[in-house]
CSV table of C-alpha atoms and ligand atoms in Angstrom, one decimal:
chain,number,residue,atom,x,y,z
A,4,MET,CA,3.3,-21.2,-11.7
A,5,VAL,CA,-0.3,-20.7,-10.6
A,6,ILE,CA,-0.1,-19.0,-7.2
A,7,LEU,CA,-2.8,-18.0,-4.7
A,8,GLY,CA,-2.1,-14.8,-2.7
A,9,ILE,CA,-3.7,-13.7,0.5
A,10,ASP,CA,-3.5,-10.3,2.2
A,11,THR,CA,-5.2,-9.6,5.5
A,12,SER,CA,-2.7,-7.1,6.9
A,13,CYS,CA,-5.3,-4.5,7.8
A,14,ASP,CA,-9.0,-4.0,7.0
A,15,ASP,CA,-9.2,-5.4,3.5
A,16,THR,CA,-9.5,-9.1,2.8
A,17,GLY,CA,-7.7,-9.7,-0.5
A,18,ILE,CA,-7.4,-13.0,-2.4
A,19,GLY,CA,-5.8,-13.1,-5.8
A,20,ILE,CA,-4.6,-15.8,-8.2
A,21,VAL,CA,-1.8,-15.2,-10.7
A,22,ASP,CA,-0.1,-17.3,-13.4
A,23,GLY,CA,3.4,-16.0,-13.6
A,24,ARG,CA,2.9,-12.2,-14.1
A,25,ARG,CA,-0.7,-12.6,-15.3
A,26,VAL,CA,-3.4,-11.7,-12.8
A,27,LEU,CA,-6.2,-14.3,-13.2
A,28,ALA,CA,-8.3,-13.2,-10.3
A,29,ASN,CA,-8.2,-10.4,-7.7
A,30,VAL,CA,-11.1,-10.2,-5.2
A,31,VAL,CA,-11.2,-7.8,-2.3
A,32,SER,CA,-13.7,-7.5,0.5
A,33,SER,CA,-13.5,-4.0,2.0
A,34,GLN,CA,-14.4,-3.4,5.6
A,35,ALA,CA,-14.5,0.4,5.2
A,36,ALA,CA,-18.2,0.7,5.9
A,37,ILE,CA,-17.9,-1.4,9.1
A,38,HIS,CA,-15.1,0.8,10.6
A,39,ALA,CA,-16.5,4.2,9.3
A,40,PRO,CA,-18.5,5.0,12.4
A,41,PHE,CA,-15.3,4.7,14.5
A,42,GLY,CA,-13.2,6.9,12.3
A,43,GLY,CA,-10.5,4.3,11.9
A,44,VAL,CA,-9.9,0.5,11.9
A,45,VAL,CA,-11.0,-1.4,15.0
A,46,PRO,CA,-8.5,-4.3,15.1
A,47,GLU,CA,-10.6,-6.9,16.9
A,48,GLN,CA,-13.5,-6.3,14.6
A,49,ALA,CA,-11.3,-6.4,11.6
A,50,SER,CA,-10.0,-9.9,12.5
A,51,ARG,CA,-13.5,-11.2,12.9
A,52,GLU,CA,-14.6,-9.8,9.6
A,53,HIS,CA,-11.6,-11.4,7.8
A,54,LEU,CA,-12.6,-14.8,9.3
A,55,MET,CA,-16.2,-14.5,8.2
A,56,VAL,CA,-15.5,-13.7,4.5
A,57,ILE,CA,-12.3,-15.5,3.7
A,58,ASP,CA,-13.8,-18.9,2.7
A,59,THR,CA,-16.3,-17.2,0.3
A,60,LEU,CA,-13.6,-15.0,-1.1
A,61,LEU,CA,-11.5,-18.0,-2.0
A,62,GLU,CA,-14.4,-19.5,-3.8
A,63,GLN,CA,-15.0,-16.2,-5.7
A,64,ALA,CA,-11.3,-16.0,-6.7
A,65,LEU,CA,-11.3,-19.5,-8.1
A,66,GLU,CA,-14.5,-18.8,-9.9
A,67,GLU,CA,-13.1,-15.5,-11.4
A,68,ALA,CA,-10.0,-17.4,-12.5
A,69,GLN,CA,-12.1,-20.3,-13.7
A,70,LEU,CA,-9.9,-22.7,-12.0
A,71,PRO,CA,-10.5,-25.6,-9.6
A,72,LEU,CA,-8.7,-25.7,-6.3
A,73,GLU,CA,-6.5,-28.6,-7.7
A,74,LYS,CA,-4.9,-26.3,-10.2
A,75,LEU,CA,-3.2,-24.1,-7.6
A,76,GLU,CA,0.6,-24.8,-7.5
A,77,ALA,CA,1.6,-22.6,-4.6
A,78,VAL,CA,0.1,-20.4,-1.8
A,79,ALA,CA,1.4,-17.1,-0.5
A,80,ALA,CA,0.2,-14.9,2.3
A,81,THR,CA,1.3,-11.7,4.0
A,82,TYR,CA,3.1,-12.2,7.3
A,83,GLY,CA,3.8,-8.6,8.2
A,84,PRO,CA,3.8,-5.7,8.8
A,85,GLY,CA,0.2,-5.1,9.9
A,86,LEU,CA,-2.2,-5.8,12.7
A,87,VAL,CA,-1.2,-9.0,14.4
A,88,GLY,CA,-4.7,-10.3,14.7
A,89,THR,CA,-5.7,-9.7,11.1
A,90,LEU,CA,-2.3,-11.0,9.8
A,91,LEU,CA,-2.9,-14.2,11.7
A,92,ILE,CA,-6.2,-14.9,9.9
A,93,GLY,CA,-4.8,-14.8,6.3
A,94,LEU,CA,-1.4,-16.3,7.2
A,95,SER,CA,-2.9,-19.3,9.1
A,96,TYR,CA,-5.5,-19.8,6.4
A,97,GLY,CA,-2.8,-19.8,3.7
A,98,LYS,CA,-0.5,-22.1,5.6
A,99,ALA,CA,-3.4,-24.6,6.3
A,100,LEU,CA,-4.4,-24.6,2.6
A,101,ALA,CA,-0.8,-25.2,1.5
A,102,TRP,CA,-0.1,-27.9,4.1
A,103,ALA,CA,-3.4,-29.7,3.3
A,104,ARG,CA,-2.7,-29.7,-0.4
A,105,ASN,CA,1.0,-30.3,-0.1
A,106,LEU,CA,1.9,-27.1,-1.9
A,107,PRO,CA,4.9,-24.7,-1.4
A,108,PHE,CA,4.1,-21.8,0.9
A,109,PHE,CA,5.5,-18.3,0.6
A,110,ALA,CA,5.4,-15.8,3.5
A,111,VAL,CA,5.4,-12.4,1.9
A,112,HIS,CA,6.3,-9.0,3.3
A,113,HIS,CA,3.3,-6.7,2.7
A,114,LEU,CA,5.5,-3.9,1.2
A,115,GLU,CA,7.1,-6.3,-1.1
A,116,GLY,CA,3.7,-7.1,-2.4
A,117,HIS,CA,3.1,-3.4,-3.2
A,118,ILE,CA,6.5,-3.3,-5.0
A,119,ALA,CA,5.6,-6.5,-6.9
A,120,ALA,CA,2.3,-4.9,-8.1
A,121,SER,CA,4.6,-2.8,-10.4
A,122,VAL,CA,5.1,-5.8,-12.7
A,123,ALA,CA,1.5,-5.1,-13.8
A,124,ALA,CA,2.4,-1.5,-14.6
A,125,GLY,CA,3.7,-2.4,-18.0
A,126,GLU,CA,7.3,-2.2,-19.2
A,127,VAL,CA,9.1,-1.4,-16.0
A,128,PHE,CA,12.0,-3.5,-14.8
A,129,PRO,CA,14.6,-2.9,-12.0
A,130,PRO,CA,16.3,-0.8,-11.2
A,131,PHE,CA,13.6,1.8,-10.4
A,132,LEU,CA,12.3,3.9,-7.5
A,133,CYS,CA,9.1,2.8,-5.8
A,134,LEU,CA,7.0,5.1,-3.6
A,135,ILE,CA,4.4,3.4,-1.5
A,136,ALA,CA,1.9,5.8,0.1
A,137,SER,CA,-1.0,4.2,1.8
A,138,GLY,CA,-3.0,4.5,5.1
A,139,GLY,CA,-0.4,2.5,6.9
A,140,HIS,CA,2.9,3.2,5.1
A,141,THR,CA,4.8,5.9,3.3
A,142,SER,CA,8.2,4.7,2.1
A,143,LEU,CA,10.5,5.2,-0.8
A,144,PHE,CA,12.5,2.3,-2.1
A,145,GLU,CA,15.3,1.7,-4.5
A,146,VAL,CA,14.4,-1.5,-6.3
A,147,LYS,CA,17.8,-2.8,-7.5
A,148,GLY,CA,16.4,-6.1,-8.6
A,149,TRP,CA,13.5,-8.4,-7.6
A,150,TRP,CA,14.3,-9.5,-4.1
A,151,ASP,CA,16.9,-6.7,-3.8
A,152,TYR,CA,15.5,-3.5,-2.2
A,153,ARG,CA,16.8,-0.6,-0.2
A,154,GLU,CA,14.5,1.7,1.8
A,155,LEU,CA,15.8,5.2,1.1
A,156,GLY,CA,13.3,6.9,3.4
A,157,ARG,CA,10.0,6.6,5.2
A,158,THR,CA,7.6,8.7,7.2
A,159,ARG,CA,8.8,9.7,10.6
A,160,ASP,CA,5.2,9.8,12.0
A,161,ASP,CA,1.9,9.5,10.1
A,162,ALA,CA,1.5,7.8,6.7
A,163,ALA,CA,0.3,10.1,3.9
A,164,GLY,CA,-3.1,8.3,3.7
A,165,GLU,CA,-3.4,8.5,7.5
A,166,ALA,CA,-2.9,12.3,7.3
A,167,PHE,CA,-5.6,12.5,4.5
A,168,ASP,CA,-8.0,10.5,6.8
A,169,LYS,CA,-7.3,12.6,9.9
A,170,VAL,CA,-7.6,16.0,8.1
A,171,ALA,CA,-10.8,14.7,6.4
A,172,ARG,CA,-12.1,13.9,9.8
A,173,LEU,CA,-11.3,17.5,11.0
A,174,LEU,CA,-13.3,18.7,8.0
A,175,GLY,CA,-16.3,16.5,9.0
A,176,LEU,CA,-15.8,13.9,6.2
A,177,ASP,CA,-16.3,10.2,6.6
A,178,TYR,CA,-13.6,7.5,6.8
A,179,PRO,CA,-11.7,6.7,4.7
A,180,GLY,CA,-11.3,10.4,4.1
A,181,GLY,CA,-8.8,10.5,1.3
A,182,PRO,CA,-11.2,10.2,-1.7
A,183,ALA,CA,-13.8,12.5,-0.1
A,184,LEU,CA,-11.2,15.2,0.8
A,185,SER,CA,-9.9,15.1,-2.8
A,186,VAL,CA,-13.5,15.6,-4.2
A,187,LEU,CA,-14.0,18.5,-1.8
A,188,ALA,CA,-10.6,20.0,-2.8
A,189,GLU,CA,-11.7,20.2,-6.5
A,190,GLY,CA,-13.8,23.2,-5.6
A,191,GLY,CA,-11.1,24.9,-3.6
A,192,ASP,CA,-8.2,27.3,-4.0
A,193,ASP,CA,-5.0,25.4,-3.3
A,194,ALA,CA,-3.0,28.6,-2.7
A,195,ALA,CA,-5.5,30.0,-0.1
A,196,HIS,CA,-3.5,28.8,2.9
A,197,PRO,CA,0.3,28.6,3.0
A,198,LEU,CA,0.6,25.4,5.0
A,199,PRO,CA,4.1,24.4,6.0
A,200,ILE,CA,6.0,22.0,3.7
A,201,PRO,CA,7.1,19.1,5.9
A,202,LEU,CA,10.9,18.6,6.5
A,203,ARG,CA,11.6,21.3,4.0
A,204,LYS,CA,15.2,21.7,5.0
A,205,GLN,CA,16.3,18.0,5.0
A,206,SER,CA,18.7,16.7,2.5
A,207,GLY,CA,17.5,13.1,3.1
A,208,PHE,CA,14.5,11.1,1.8
A,209,ASP,CA,12.1,11.0,4.8
A,210,PHE,CA,8.5,12.2,5.1
A,211,SER,CA,6.5,13.7,7.9
A,212,PHE,CA,2.8,14.5,7.9
A,213,SER,CA,1.7,15.0,11.5
A,214,GLY,CA,2.9,18.6,11.8
A,215,LEU,CA,0.9,19.4,8.7
A,216,LYS,CA,-2.2,17.8,10.2
A,217,THR,CA,-1.7,19.9,13.4
A,218,ALA,CA,-1.3,23.1,11.3
A,219,VAL,CA,-4.7,22.3,9.6
A,220,ALA,CA,-6.3,21.7,13.1
A,221,LEU,CA,-5.0,25.1,14.3
A,222,LEU,CA,-6.2,26.8,11.2
A,223,LEU,CA,-9.7,25.4,11.6
A,224,ARG,CA,-9.8,26.4,15.3
A,225,GLN,CA,-8.5,30.0,14.6
A,226,GLN,CA,-10.8,30.6,11.6
A,227,PRO,CA,-14.1,28.8,12.2
A,228,ASP,CA,-15.6,30.4,9.0
A,229,ILE,CA,-12.9,29.2,6.7
A,230,ARG,CA,-13.9,27.6,3.4
A,231,PRO,CA,-13.4,23.8,3.9
A,232,ALA,CA,-12.7,23.4,0.2
A,233,ASP,CA,-9.8,25.8,0.3
A,234,VAL,CA,-8.3,24.0,3.3
A,235,ALA,CA,-8.7,20.6,1.6
A,236,ALA,CA,-7.1,21.9,-1.6
A,237,SER,CA,-4.2,23.6,0.2
A,238,PHE,CA,-3.5,20.5,2.3
A,239,GLU,CA,-3.7,18.2,-0.8
A,240,ARG,CA,-1.2,20.4,-2.7
A,241,VAL,CA,1.3,20.4,0.2
A,242,VAL,CA,1.1,16.6,0.6
A,243,ALA,CA,1.7,16.1,-3.1
A,244,GLU,CA,4.5,18.7,-3.1
A,245,SER,CA,6.2,16.9,-0.3
A,246,LEU,CA,6.0,13.4,-1.8
A,247,VAL,CA,7.2,14.6,-5.2
A,248,THR,CA,10.0,16.8,-3.9
A,249,VAL,CA,11.6,14.0,-1.8
A,250,THR,CA,11.1,11.5,-4.7
A,251,VAL,CA,12.7,13.7,-7.2
A,252,ARG,CA,15.7,14.3,-4.8
A,253,ALA,CA,16.1,10.6,-4.5
A,254,ALA,CA,16.0,10.1,-8.2
A,255,ALA,CA,18.8,12.7,-8.6
A,256,ALA,CA,20.9,11.0,-5.8
A,257,THR,CA,20.5,7.5,-7.3
A,258,GLY,CA,20.5,8.3,-11.0
A,259,LEU,CA,17.2,6.4,-11.4
A,260,THR,CA,14.6,7.8,-13.8
A,261,ASP,CA,11.7,5.3,-13.5
A,262,LEU,CA,9.3,5.5,-10.7
A,263,VAL,CA,6.4,3.3,-9.6
A,264,VAL,CA,3.8,4.7,-7.3
A,265,GLY,CA,1.7,2.4,-5.2
A,266,GLY,CA,-0.6,2.4,-2.2
A,267,GLY,CA,-4.1,3.9,-1.9
A,268,VAL,CA,-2.8,7.5,-2.1
A,269,ALA,CA,-1.6,6.8,-5.7
A,270,ALA,CA,-5.2,7.3,-6.7
A,271,ASN,CA,-5.0,11.0,-5.8
A,272,ARG,CA,-5.4,13.0,-9.0
A,273,VAL,CA,-3.3,16.0,-7.8
A,274,LEU,CA,-0.4,13.8,-6.9
A,275,ARG,CA,-0.7,12.0,-10.2
A,276,ARG,CA,-0.7,15.3,-12.1
A,277,ARG,CA,2.2,16.6,-10.1
A,278,PHE,CA,4.3,13.5,-10.7
A,279,GLN,CA,3.5,13.7,-14.4
A,280,LEU,CA,5.2,17.1,-14.4
A,281,SER,CA,8.2,15.9,-12.3
A,282,GLY,CA,10.4,14.9,-15.2
A,283,LEU,CA,10.5,11.2,-14.1
A,284,ARG,CA,9.0,8.3,-16.0
A,285,VAL,CA,6.1,7.5,-13.7
A,286,HIS,CA,4.2,4.3,-13.7
A,287,PHE,CA,1.0,3.7,-11.9
A,288,PRO,CA,-0.1,0.1,-11.6
A,289,PRO,CA,-3.9,-0.4,-12.2
A,290,ALA,CA,-5.9,0.9,-9.2
A,291,GLU,CA,-7.0,-2.5,-8.1
A,292,LEU,CA,-3.4,-3.5,-7.6
A,293,THR,CA,-2.2,-0.3,-5.9
A,294,THR,CA,-4.6,-0.6,-2.9
A,295,ASP,CA,-4.2,-3.7,-0.6
A,296,ASN,CA,-5.0,-6.9,-2.5
A,297,GLY,CA,-4.1,-10.6,-2.7
A,298,ALA,CA,-2.8,-10.6,-6.3
A,299,MET,CA,0.2,-8.4,-5.4
A,300,ILE,CA,1.2,-11.0,-2.7
A,301,ALA,CA,1.0,-13.8,-5.3
A,302,LEU,CA,3.0,-11.7,-7.8
A,303,ALA,CA,5.7,-11.2,-5.2
A,304,ALA,CA,5.9,-14.9,-4.6
A,305,GLY,CA,6.1,-15.4,-8.3
A,306,LEU,CA,9.1,-13.2,-8.5
A,307,TRP,CA,11.0,-15.7,-6.5
A,308,GLY,CA,11.6,-17.1,-10.0
A,309,GLY,CA,13.2,-20.4,-10.7
A,310,ARG,CA,14.6,-20.7,-7.3
A,311,SER,CA,13.6,-23.7,-5.1
A,312,ALA,CA,10.4,-23.2,-3.2
A,313,PRO,CA,11.1,-21.8,0.3
A,314,ASP,CA,10.0,-23.5,3.5
A,315,HIS,CA,8.0,-20.7,5.0
A,316,LEU,CA,5.4,-22.8,7.0
A,317,GLY,CA,7.3,-22.0,10.3
A,318,ILE,CA,7.2,-18.2,9.8
A,319,ASP,CA,4.9,-16.3,12.3
A,320,ALA,CA,2.9,-13.2,11.9
A,321,SER,CA,5.1,-10.1,12.5
A,322,PRO,CA,3.4,-6.8,13.1
A,323,TYR,CA,6.5,-4.7,12.9
A,324,LEU,CA,8.7,-5.9,10.1
A,325,PRO,CA,11.4,-4.0,8.3
A,326,LEU,CA,11.7,-4.8,4.7
A,327,ALA,CA,15.3,-5.9,5.2
A,328,THR,CA,14.0,-9.0,7.0
A,329,ILE,CA,12.3,-10.6,4.0
A,330,LYS,CA,12.9,-14.3,4.2
A,331,GLY,CA,15.1,-15.3,1.4
A,332,ALA,CA,15.9,-11.8,0.3
A,333,GLY,CA,19.3,-11.9,-1.3
A,334,ALA,CA,19.5,-15.6,-1.0
A,335,SER,CA,19.9,-17.8,-4.0
B,1348,KG4,O1,-3.4,1.1,0.2
B,1348,KG4,P1,-4.7,1.3,0.9
B,1348,KG4,O2,-6.0,0.9,0.2
B,1348,KG4,O3,-4.7,0.6,2.3
B,1348,KG4,C1,-3.7,0.7,3.2
B,1348,KG4,O4,-3.8,1.7,4.0
B,1348,KG4,O5,-2.9,-0.2,3.3
B,1348,KG4,O6,-4.7,2.9,1.2
B,1348,KG4,C2,-5.8,3.5,1.9
B,1348,KG4,C3,-5.5,4.9,2.1
B,1348,KG4,C4,-6.5,5.6,3.0
B,1348,KG4,O7,-5.8,6.4,3.9
B,1348,KG4,C5,-7.2,6.5,2.0
B,1348,KG4,O8,-7.7,7.7,2.6
B,1348,KG4,C6,-6.1,6.8,1.0
B,1348,KG4,O9,-5.4,5.6,0.8
B,1348,KG4,N1,-6.7,7.2,-0.3
B,1348,KG4,C7,-6.5,8.5,-0.9
B,1348,KG4,C8,-7.3,8.5,-2.1
B,1348,KG4,N2,-7.8,7.2,-2.3
B,1348,KG4,C9,-7.5,6.5,-1.2
B,1348,KG4,N3,-5.9,9.5,-0.4
B,1348,KG4,C10,-5.9,10.6,-1.2
B,1348,KG4,N4,-6.6,10.7,-2.4
B,1348,KG4,C11,-7.3,9.7,-2.9
B,1348,KG4,N5,-7.9,9.8,-4.0
B,1349,ZN,ZN1,-0.7,-1.7,1.9
């Protein structure tokens, strides 16, 4: 089935086209430069930018896939979680397109899109663990089957990417700070500062990064002459350590040995190296599918499989959306 997928949950406009599990097109328009002067995403501005580029992006996606509009067989769009104003742009656009062309419409949970990106990671099939670490989310899932997920843990405060962005800002780096902080850290000593490992004593699978960010802020205030590269390297090591320790504990508890890592933070080289040493079979989907994009939303809809097409035209945008509320999850 040729499916068009749209994601406008935050500051990237993503449109992708897939045919089954094959990605035919995946175009993303990033708003990072627009929000950079503000140090974070400005929701109203983000909505307007989505609206301005979405038509052109659809044309680009069709061109990349070398398909006319008439060849689309279904449309999918993210309905949550995310910023309500930005969600509404992609969701309304997708619904209108599906309705006008009389195509089935799938409302997709954003995190389910991230999980579905794993089908492009090669030979990985459920059951497996899936860690999503991005600017908006940090959650660990047990993927028992397609459309059968259990969230084992999540961040209690900031997402991992959000912590990278905030600490980068403290170090005077531009938004989004994750990649810049990582480059800075390459020249630093990661053992220079013994920052606290978050939730060190828990036996569960949650994450927490705001205390770590505060510890960095205090360090910078107390030692104004500190080497920024050392701070960056120490912070990066602790974030990676935290993500890997909790995930390895979850693997032991569930007996699962395959892990898929998604979300923007999956690009982090220290985290990748640390996971490669974890003893788990780790799969990283291609970079363009780990950050927010439309193809992953279409892939998620495709995993609906041979079931009858859902009637999702009546589903509204939902900014706070637990994964358990996926429409159709568990249904047959
Ligand atoms: O998944 P994503 O593109 O968008 C969402 O937030 O949903 O993730 C973006 C986040 C940002 O916080 C960014 O700083 C972080 O991922 N990020 C990184 C790296 N590349 C992107 N964090 C650490 N190291 C990186 N190399
Ligand atoms: Zn995301």
